[in-house]
Amino acid sequence: MMRYLLMAILFSVVMNGQKTEERSQNIELKKELAQIYKDDQIYRELMQPNIAPERKAEIAKEKNLSPEDLGNGLIKIMDEQDQNNLVKVEKIIEKYGYPGKSMVGEPESYAVWYVIQHSPKIEKYLPLIKKATDEEELPFRLYAMMLDRKLMYENKEQIYGTQVRSVFSTKSGKTTTLSFVWPIKDPDHVNELRKKSGFGKTIEDYAKDMAGIEYKKYTLKEALELLEKKK
């Protein structure tokens, strides 16, 4: 009898703790960020090569997308959505700072990160992301991904191996795509670093799952030559 009483008390304490945490969160902001997160991801989901036809049709109906929108027009639509999202999250940041998990919970706390990651303002907000991870409001791996992207955009070697780049070339009216993991500063030890940083997959598995490619080591010189050929 005493055992069941103790279990009931423990359950009550846990549930009351969860309710207190929920009450301390900004519920209106949480809802807004949930929508921003959905808006950021939905068009990218359409671009996944393995998306089920039923899911593709469901999104097209929800967003009222034409066959042309689902083809050449999708990038433009996604870019416009990204710009709208950026305006919203910059206002949120100005008012609240970074809205981390203690303010809005998870995964809503990831929404602002995603919007910045898909924007041209990574350099401006990277210190804010670092601060959020230092305060354990965001997982460190998200900071690592943003840092890698910043380094790639600066034509420097990435550190954690999170960024894949694609080069498109057209010959005789046919376009081919070469996707590769952007060069890594210390490729021989990157899997150890990834594990310590919260990434569950090796660089080899990540390349397969992320882009459907075999991981191949590229030097920075080789990667920059590939980009130069694209011009």
XYZ file of C-alpha atoms in Angstrom:
231
model
C 0.000 0.000 0.000
C 2.814 2.374 0.957
C 4.543 1.638 -2.365
C 1.485 2.688 -4.394
C 1.054 5.799 -2.256
C 4.651 6.835 -2.929
C 4.195 6.220 -6.658
C 1.040 8.360 -6.679
C 2.845 11.188 -4.875
C 5.775 10.990 -7.309
C 3.416 11.042 -10.298
C 1.622 14.067 -8.860
C 4.914 15.924 -8.351
C 6.024 15.209 -11.935
C 2.700 16.304 -13.426
C 2.580 19.464 -11.312
C 6.127 20.254 -12.423
C 5.107 19.889 -16.072
C 2.074 22.155 -15.553
C 4.241 24.779 -13.863
C 6.686 24.667 -16.774
C 3.823 25.058 -19.259
C 2.408 28.023 -17.319
C 5.802 29.734 -17.358
C 6.018 29.502 -21.151
C 4.822 32.212 -23.527
C 1.894 30.341 -25.093
C 1.053 32.954 -27.751
C 4.670 33.114 -28.885
C 4.833 29.324 -28.833
C 1.874 29.172 -31.257
C 3.394 31.811 -33.529
C 6.707 29.972 -33.664
C 4.979 26.662 -34.369
C 3.428 28.235 -37.484
C 6.734 29.811 -38.542
C 8.443 26.447 -38.138
C 5.770 24.770 -40.286
C 5.999 27.489 -42.956
C 9.785 27.135 -43.079
C 9.717 23.378 -43.505
C 6.745 22.650 -45.721
C 8.208 23.756 -49.067
C 11.501 22.049 -48.262
C 9.553 18.882 -47.613
C 8.187 19.136 -51.147
C 11.746 19.151 -52.471
C 12.659 15.865 -50.816
C 13.250 13.222 -53.520
C 11.598 10.494 -51.428
C 8.396 12.394 -50.606
C 5.321 10.185 -50.996
C 2.948 11.227 -53.835
C 0.057 11.348 -51.348
C 1.940 13.753 -49.082
C 2.935 15.889 -52.063
C -0.698 16.134 -53.155
C -1.750 16.960 -49.584
C 0.693 19.881 -49.363
C -0.245 21.124 -52.830
C -3.905 21.201 -51.812
C -3.189 22.890 -48.466
C -1.054 25.605 -50.091
C -3.142 25.841 -53.280
C -0.121 25.086 -55.481
C -0.417 24.629 -59.239
C 1.646 22.096 -61.231
C 3.854 25.033 -62.281
C 4.317 26.000 -58.615
C 5.412 22.450 -57.855
C 8.013 22.693 -60.623
C 10.053 25.737 -61.543
C 8.050 28.080 -59.328
C 8.756 26.311 -56.036
C 12.098 28.001 -55.317
C 10.557 31.454 -55.771
C 7.645 30.624 -53.455
C 10.003 29.237 -50.825
C 12.281 32.283 -51.031
C 9.315 34.606 -50.522
C 8.193 32.568 -47.502
C 11.734 32.685 -46.086
C 11.795 36.483 -46.406
C 8.433 36.789 -44.652
C 9.603 34.494 -41.875
C 12.793 36.502 -41.420
C 10.813 39.717 -40.908
C 8.742 37.958 -38.235
C 11.646 36.422 -36.329
C 13.678 39.623 -36.335
C 10.762 41.331 -34.590
C 10.609 38.436 -32.123
C 14.343 38.654 -31.426
C 14.124 42.405 -30.943
C 11.372 41.929 -28.351
C 12.469 38.755 -26.537
C 16.046 37.946 -27.484
C 16.351 34.318 -28.547
C 13.113 32.469 -27.660
C 14.640 29.309 -26.232
C 13.145 26.159 -24.754
C 12.456 27.691 -21.331
C 10.314 30.365 -23.016
C 8.480 28.336 -25.693
C 9.455 24.679 -25.282
C 10.656 22.305 -27.992
C 10.521 22.058 -30.985
C 9.158 25.616 -31.144
C 12.483 26.902 -29.821
C 14.102 25.656 -33.062
C 11.922 27.830 -35.314
C 14.008 31.005 -35.166
C 17.161 28.972 -35.711
C 15.748 27.426 -38.895
C 14.718 30.788 -40.306
C 18.151 32.309 -39.663
C 19.868 29.212 -41.059
C 17.925 29.714 -44.303
C 18.615 33.455 -44.467
C 21.509 35.688 -45.568
C 21.916 36.926 -41.965
C 23.810 34.047 -40.378
C 26.848 36.199 -39.601
C 24.710 38.770 -37.794
C 22.883 36.284 -35.581
C 25.511 33.577 -35.001
C 26.614 35.173 -31.679
C 22.979 35.083 -30.526
C 22.765 31.383 -31.402
C 26.033 30.723 -29.556
C 24.678 32.485 -26.466
C 21.487 30.409 -26.622
C 23.494 27.172 -26.765
C 25.803 28.306 -23.943
C 22.677 28.897 -21.825
C 21.301 25.463 -22.885
C 18.310 27.044 -24.595
C 19.301 25.306 -27.844
C 21.230 22.081 -28.547
C 24.887 22.697 -29.347
C 24.553 20.792 -32.616
C 22.400 23.614 -34.015
C 25.151 26.137 -33.363
C 27.613 23.726 -34.995
C 25.445 23.507 -38.111
C 25.135 27.268 -38.401
C 28.863 27.765 -37.897
C 29.566 25.201 -40.624
C 27.234 27.001 -43.016
C 28.874 30.362 -42.283
C 32.308 28.864 -42.984
C 31.094 27.270 -46.221
C 29.622 30.566 -47.447
C 32.995 32.168 -46.718
C 34.681 29.456 -48.839
C 36.427 28.054 -45.761
C 36.603 24.479 -44.464
C 33.733 23.456 -42.226
C 34.340 21.794 -38.856
C 31.529 19.345 -38.101
C 30.712 18.114 -41.610
C 27.076 19.224 -41.628
C 26.955 21.062 -44.953
C 26.423 19.588 -48.401
C 26.834 21.642 -51.558
C 25.554 20.960 -55.065
C 27.031 22.037 -58.375
C 24.815 22.079 -61.464
C 26.125 21.885 -64.994
C 24.248 21.878 -68.307
C 25.539 20.233 -71.439
C 23.579 19.644 -74.642
C 20.432 20.764 -72.880
C 20.852 18.211 -70.087
C 21.502 19.332 -66.494
C 23.561 17.171 -64.172
C 24.053 17.626 -60.441
C 27.123 16.883 -58.346
C 26.460 16.982 -54.615
C 29.267 16.631 -52.093
C 30.056 17.224 -48.448
C 31.833 20.565 -48.217
C 35.532 20.111 -47.232
C 36.146 19.451 -43.536
C 39.022 20.918 -41.556
C 39.952 17.626 -39.852
C 38.176 14.852 -41.753
C 40.110 12.047 -40.054
C 38.665 12.937 -36.639
C 35.328 14.433 -37.635
C 33.282 11.427 -36.504
C 34.689 11.709 -32.967
C 33.851 15.408 -32.959
C 30.358 14.784 -34.319
C 29.645 12.274 -31.552
C 30.813 14.685 -28.836
C 28.724 17.474 -30.374
C 25.422 15.600 -30.323
C 25.254 14.255 -33.880
C 23.957 10.708 -33.952
C 25.363 9.731 -37.347
C 28.830 9.366 -38.792
C 29.786 11.603 -41.694
C 29.365 8.625 -44.016
C 25.811 7.841 -42.869
C 24.923 11.533 -42.776
C 25.954 11.985 -46.432
C 23.763 9.041 -47.474
C 20.739 10.178 -45.498
C 21.088 13.899 -46.179
C 21.854 13.857 -49.895
C 21.846 10.231 -50.998
C 25.564 10.348 -51.768
C 28.711 8.499 -50.791
C 31.010 10.576 -48.627
C 34.152 11.641 -50.423
C 36.922 13.819 -49.046
C 37.424 16.987 -51.051
C 40.181 19.471 -50.445
C 39.192 23.123 -50.300
C 41.104 23.709 -53.532
C 39.105 20.978 -55.312
C 35.793 22.303 -54.012
C 36.536 25.869 -55.078
C 37.529 24.619 -58.539
C 34.159 22.886 -58.823
C 32.393 26.132 -57.917
C 34.482 28.040 -60.450
C 33.494 25.639 -63.239
C 29.846 26.296 -62.429
C 30.212 30.003 -63.327
